PDB file of C-alpha atoms in Angstrom:
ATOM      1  CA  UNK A1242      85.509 -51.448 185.832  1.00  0.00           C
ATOM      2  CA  UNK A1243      87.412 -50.494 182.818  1.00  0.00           C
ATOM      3  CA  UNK A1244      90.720 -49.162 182.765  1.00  0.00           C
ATOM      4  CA  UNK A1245      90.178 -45.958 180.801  1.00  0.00           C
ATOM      5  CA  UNK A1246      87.634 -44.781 182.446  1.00  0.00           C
ATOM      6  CA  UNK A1247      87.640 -42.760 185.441  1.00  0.00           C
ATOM      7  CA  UNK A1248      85.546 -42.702 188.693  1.00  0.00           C
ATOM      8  CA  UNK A1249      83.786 -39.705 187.931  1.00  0.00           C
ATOM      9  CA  UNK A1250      81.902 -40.603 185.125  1.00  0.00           C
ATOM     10  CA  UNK A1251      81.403 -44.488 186.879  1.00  0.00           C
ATOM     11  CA  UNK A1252      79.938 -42.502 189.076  1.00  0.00           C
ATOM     12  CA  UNK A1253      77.775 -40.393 187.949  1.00  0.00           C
ATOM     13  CA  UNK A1254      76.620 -41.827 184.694  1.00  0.00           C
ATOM     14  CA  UNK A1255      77.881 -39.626 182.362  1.00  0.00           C
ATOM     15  CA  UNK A1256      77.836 -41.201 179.260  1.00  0.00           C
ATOM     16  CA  UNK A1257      73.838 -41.744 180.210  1.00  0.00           C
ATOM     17  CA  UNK A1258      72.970 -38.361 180.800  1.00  0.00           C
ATOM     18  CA  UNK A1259      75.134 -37.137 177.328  1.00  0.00           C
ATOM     19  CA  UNK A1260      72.073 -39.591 175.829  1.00  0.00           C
ATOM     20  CA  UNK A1261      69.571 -38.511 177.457  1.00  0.00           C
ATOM     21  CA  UNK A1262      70.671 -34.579 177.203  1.00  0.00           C
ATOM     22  CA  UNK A1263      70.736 -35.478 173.048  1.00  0.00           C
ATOM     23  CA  UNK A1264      66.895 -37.220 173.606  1.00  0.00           C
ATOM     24  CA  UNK A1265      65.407 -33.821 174.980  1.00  0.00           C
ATOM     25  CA  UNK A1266      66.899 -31.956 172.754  1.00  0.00           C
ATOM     26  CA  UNK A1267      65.204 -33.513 170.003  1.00  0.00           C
ATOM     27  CA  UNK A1268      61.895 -33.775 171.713  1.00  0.00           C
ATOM     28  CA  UNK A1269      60.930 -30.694 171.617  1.00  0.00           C
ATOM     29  CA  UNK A1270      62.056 -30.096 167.532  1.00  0.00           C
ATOM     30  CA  UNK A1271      59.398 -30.213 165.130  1.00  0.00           C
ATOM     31  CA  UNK A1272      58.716 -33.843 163.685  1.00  0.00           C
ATOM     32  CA  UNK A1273      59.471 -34.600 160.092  1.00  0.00           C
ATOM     33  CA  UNK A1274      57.604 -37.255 159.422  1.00  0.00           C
ATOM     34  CA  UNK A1275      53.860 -37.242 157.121  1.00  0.00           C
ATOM     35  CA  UNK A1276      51.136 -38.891 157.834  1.00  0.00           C
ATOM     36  CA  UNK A1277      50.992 -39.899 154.593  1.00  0.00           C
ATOM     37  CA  UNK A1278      47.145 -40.657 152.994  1.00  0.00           C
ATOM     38  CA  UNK A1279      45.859 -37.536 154.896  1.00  0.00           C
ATOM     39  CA  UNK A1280      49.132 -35.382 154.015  1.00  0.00           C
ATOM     40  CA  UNK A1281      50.876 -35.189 150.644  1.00  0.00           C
ATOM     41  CA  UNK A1282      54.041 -35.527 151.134  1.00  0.00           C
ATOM     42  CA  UNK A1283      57.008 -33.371 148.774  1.00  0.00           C
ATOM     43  CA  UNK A1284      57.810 -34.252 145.632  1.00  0.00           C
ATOM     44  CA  UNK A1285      61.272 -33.146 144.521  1.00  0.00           C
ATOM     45  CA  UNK A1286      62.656 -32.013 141.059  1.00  0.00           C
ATOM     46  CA  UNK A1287      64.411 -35.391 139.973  1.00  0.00           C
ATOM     47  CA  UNK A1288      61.437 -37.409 141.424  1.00  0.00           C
ATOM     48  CA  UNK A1289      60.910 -40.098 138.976  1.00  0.00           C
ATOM     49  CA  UNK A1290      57.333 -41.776 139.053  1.00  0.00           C
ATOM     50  CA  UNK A1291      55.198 -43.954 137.280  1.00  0.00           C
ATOM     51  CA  UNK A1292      56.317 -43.322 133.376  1.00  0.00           C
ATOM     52  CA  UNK A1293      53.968 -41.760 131.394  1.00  0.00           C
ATOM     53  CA  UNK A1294      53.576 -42.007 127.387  1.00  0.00           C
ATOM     54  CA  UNK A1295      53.673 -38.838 124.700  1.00  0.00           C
ATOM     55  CA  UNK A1296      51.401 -38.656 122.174  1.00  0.00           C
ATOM     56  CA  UNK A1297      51.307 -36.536 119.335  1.00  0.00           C
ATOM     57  CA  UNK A1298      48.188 -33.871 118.127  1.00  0.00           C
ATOM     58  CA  UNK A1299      46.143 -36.721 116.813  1.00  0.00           C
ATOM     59  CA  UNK A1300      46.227 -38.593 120.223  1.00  0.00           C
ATOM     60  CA  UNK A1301      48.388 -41.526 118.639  1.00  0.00           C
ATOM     61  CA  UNK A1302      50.934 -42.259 121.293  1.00  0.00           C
ATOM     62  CA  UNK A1303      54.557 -41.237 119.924  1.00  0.00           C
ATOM     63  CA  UNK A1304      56.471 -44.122 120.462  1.00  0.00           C
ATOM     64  CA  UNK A1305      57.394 -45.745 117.250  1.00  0.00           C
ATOM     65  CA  UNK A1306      58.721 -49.213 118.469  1.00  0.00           C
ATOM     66  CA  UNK A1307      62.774 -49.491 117.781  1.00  0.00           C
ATOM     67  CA  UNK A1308      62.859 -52.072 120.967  1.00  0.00           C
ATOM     68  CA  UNK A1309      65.389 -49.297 122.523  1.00  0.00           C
ATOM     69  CA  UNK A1310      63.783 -48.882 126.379  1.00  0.00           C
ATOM     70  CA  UNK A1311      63.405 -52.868 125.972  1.00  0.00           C
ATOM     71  CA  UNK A1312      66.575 -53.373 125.401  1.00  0.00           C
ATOM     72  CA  UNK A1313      68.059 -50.810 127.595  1.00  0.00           C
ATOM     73  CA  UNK A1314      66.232 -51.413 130.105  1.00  0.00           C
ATOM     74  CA  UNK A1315      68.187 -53.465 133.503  1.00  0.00           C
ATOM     75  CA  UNK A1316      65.628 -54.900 134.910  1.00  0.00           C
ATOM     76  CA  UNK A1317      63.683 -56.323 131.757  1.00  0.00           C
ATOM     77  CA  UNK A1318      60.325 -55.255 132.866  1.00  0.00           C
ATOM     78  CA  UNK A1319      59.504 -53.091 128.947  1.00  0.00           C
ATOM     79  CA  UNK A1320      58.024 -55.664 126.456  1.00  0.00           C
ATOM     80  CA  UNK A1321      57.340 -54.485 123.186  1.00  0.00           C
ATOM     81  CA  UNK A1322      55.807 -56.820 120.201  1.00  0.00           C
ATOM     82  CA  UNK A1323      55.317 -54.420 116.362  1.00  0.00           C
ATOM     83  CA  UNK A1324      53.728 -56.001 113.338  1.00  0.00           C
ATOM     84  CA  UNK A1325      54.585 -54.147 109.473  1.00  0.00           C
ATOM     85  CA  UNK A1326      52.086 -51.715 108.612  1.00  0.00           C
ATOM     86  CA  UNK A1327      50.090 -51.976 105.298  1.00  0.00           C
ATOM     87  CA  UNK A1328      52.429 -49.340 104.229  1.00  0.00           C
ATOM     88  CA  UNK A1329      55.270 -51.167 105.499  1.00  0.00           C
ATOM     89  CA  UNK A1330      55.585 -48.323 108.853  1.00  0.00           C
ATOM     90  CA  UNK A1331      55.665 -50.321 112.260  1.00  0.00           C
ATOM     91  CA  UNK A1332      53.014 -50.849 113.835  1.00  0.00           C
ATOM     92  CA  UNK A1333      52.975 -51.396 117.843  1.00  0.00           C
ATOM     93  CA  UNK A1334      50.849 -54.271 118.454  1.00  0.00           C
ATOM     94  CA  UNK A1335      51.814 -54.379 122.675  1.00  0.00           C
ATOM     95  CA  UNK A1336      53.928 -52.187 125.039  1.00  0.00           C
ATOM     96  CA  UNK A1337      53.613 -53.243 128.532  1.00  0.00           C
ATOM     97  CA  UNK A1338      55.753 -52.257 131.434  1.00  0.00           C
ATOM     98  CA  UNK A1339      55.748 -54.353 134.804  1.00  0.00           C
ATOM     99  CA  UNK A1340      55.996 -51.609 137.278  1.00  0.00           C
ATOM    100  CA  UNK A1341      56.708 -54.529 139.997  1.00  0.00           C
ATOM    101  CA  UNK A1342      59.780 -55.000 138.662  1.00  0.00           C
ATOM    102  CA  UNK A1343      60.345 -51.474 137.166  1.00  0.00           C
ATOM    103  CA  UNK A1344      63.025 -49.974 139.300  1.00  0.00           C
ATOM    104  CA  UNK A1345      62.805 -46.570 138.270  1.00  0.00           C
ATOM    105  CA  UNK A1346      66.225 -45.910 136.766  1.00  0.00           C
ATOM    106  CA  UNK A1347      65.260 -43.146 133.755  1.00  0.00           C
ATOM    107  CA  UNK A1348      66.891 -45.771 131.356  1.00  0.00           C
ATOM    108  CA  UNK A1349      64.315 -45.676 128.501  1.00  0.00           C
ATOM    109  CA  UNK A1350      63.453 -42.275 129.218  1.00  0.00           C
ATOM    110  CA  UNK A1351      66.851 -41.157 127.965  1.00  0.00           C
ATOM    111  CA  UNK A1352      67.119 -44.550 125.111  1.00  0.00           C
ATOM    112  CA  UNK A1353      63.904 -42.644 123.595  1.00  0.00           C
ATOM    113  CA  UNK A1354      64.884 -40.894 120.145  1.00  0.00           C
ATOM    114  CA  UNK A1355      61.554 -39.935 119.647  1.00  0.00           C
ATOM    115  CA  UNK A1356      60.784 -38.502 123.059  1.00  0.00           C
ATOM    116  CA  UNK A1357      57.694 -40.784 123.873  1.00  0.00           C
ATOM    117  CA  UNK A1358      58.027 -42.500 127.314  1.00  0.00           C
ATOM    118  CA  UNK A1359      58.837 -40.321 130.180  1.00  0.00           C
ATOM    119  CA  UNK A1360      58.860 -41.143 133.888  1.00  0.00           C
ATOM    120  CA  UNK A1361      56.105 -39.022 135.614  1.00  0.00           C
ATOM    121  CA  UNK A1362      55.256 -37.770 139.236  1.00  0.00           C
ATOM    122  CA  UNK A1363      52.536 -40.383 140.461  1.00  0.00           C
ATOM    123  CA  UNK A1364      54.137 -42.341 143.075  1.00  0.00           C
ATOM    124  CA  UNK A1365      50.614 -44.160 144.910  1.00  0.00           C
ATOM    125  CA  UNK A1366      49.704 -47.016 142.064  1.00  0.00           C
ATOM    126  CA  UNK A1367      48.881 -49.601 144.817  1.00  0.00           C
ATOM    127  CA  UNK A1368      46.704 -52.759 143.368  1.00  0.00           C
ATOM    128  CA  UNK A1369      45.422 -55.771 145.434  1.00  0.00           C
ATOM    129  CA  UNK A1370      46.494 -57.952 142.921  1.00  0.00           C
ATOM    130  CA  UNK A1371      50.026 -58.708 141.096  1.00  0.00           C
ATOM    131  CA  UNK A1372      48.176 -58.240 137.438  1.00  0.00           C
ATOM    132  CA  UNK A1373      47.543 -54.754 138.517  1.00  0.00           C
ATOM    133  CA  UNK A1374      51.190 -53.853 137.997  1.00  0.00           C
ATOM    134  CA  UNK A1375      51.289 -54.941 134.463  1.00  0.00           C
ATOM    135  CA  UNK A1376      50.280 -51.821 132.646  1.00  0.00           C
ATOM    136  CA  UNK A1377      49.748 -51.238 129.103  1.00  0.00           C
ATOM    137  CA  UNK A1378      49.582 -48.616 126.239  1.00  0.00           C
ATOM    138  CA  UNK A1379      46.225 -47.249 127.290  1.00  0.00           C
ATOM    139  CA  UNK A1380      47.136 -46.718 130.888  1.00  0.00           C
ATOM    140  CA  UNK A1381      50.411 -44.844 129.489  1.00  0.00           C
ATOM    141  CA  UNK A1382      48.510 -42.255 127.545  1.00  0.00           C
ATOM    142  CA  UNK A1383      45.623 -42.210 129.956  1.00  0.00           C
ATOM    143  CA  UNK A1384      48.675 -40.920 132.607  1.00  0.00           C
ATOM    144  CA  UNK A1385      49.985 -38.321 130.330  1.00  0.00           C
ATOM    145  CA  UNK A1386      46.415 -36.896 130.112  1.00  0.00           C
ATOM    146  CA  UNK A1387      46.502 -36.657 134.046  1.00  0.00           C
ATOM    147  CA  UNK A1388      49.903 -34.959 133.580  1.00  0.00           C
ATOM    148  CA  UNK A1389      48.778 -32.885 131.312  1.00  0.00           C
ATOM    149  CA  UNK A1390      45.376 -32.095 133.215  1.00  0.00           C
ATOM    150  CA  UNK A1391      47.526 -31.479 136.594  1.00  0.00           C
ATOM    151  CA  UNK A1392      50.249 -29.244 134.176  1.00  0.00           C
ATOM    152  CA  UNK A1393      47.330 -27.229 133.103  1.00  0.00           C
ATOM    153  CA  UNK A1394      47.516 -27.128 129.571  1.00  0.00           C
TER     154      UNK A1394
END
């Protein structure tokens, strides 16, 4: 028996019914848990999703390649490869983000000077295979168009 304790709560189990007093109290709260694929579950303000790229009235996608979300970027998951225009302009010949290894820090969002890639609100981009988390330009613009569609504009 310790020391500090007395021989009440030896006893009578005190400290056990304190626990068990807490358990039915929360018993009979309502749960806060979703069941997710049947129930959407909240998506807050800051939320920061799958990224999504800009494109301008002509449908060509903003982003001008300066190398900035590349090189801003902490977990090295942007790669970007340009080629010289005919009239010398940049041309972006691949932009691919590895949303495996993305982790969703808002980095190249804010390194953007031309406002192009943004991080969206999708969250569910399962694949059954590893390539399916290397996305491209296409599926950039192609998620802008849903953000767009689900924005109502």
């Amino acid at each position: 028996m310790a020391k500090n304790k007395n021989i009440f709560d030896y006893i009578f189990f005190t400290e056990i019914l304190q626990g068990m007093g807490v358990t039915l109290k929360h018993m009979f709260k309502k749960p806060v848990t979703y069941k997710y694929p049947f129930e959407a579950t909240p998506i807050f303000e800051r939320f920061r999703g799958v990224h999504y790229m800009k494109t301008d009235e002509n449908g060509n996608p903003k982003c001008v390649g300066c190398y900035l979300c590349e090189r801003v970027c902490p977990s090295e998951c942007i790669y970007i490869e340009t080629d010289a225009g005919p009239n010398g302009e940049r041309l972006i010949r691949k932009y691919e983000i590895e949303l495996d290894r993305c982790i969703y820090c808002g980095f190249c969002e804010e390194a953007c000077p031309v406002d192009a890639i943004h991080m969206g609100r999708s969250y569910d981009v399962v694949r059954p295979t590893r390539d399916g988390y290397r996305v491209n330009m296409r599926f950039l613009v192609d998620k802008y168009k849903e953000y767009l569609k689900d924005k109502g504009e």
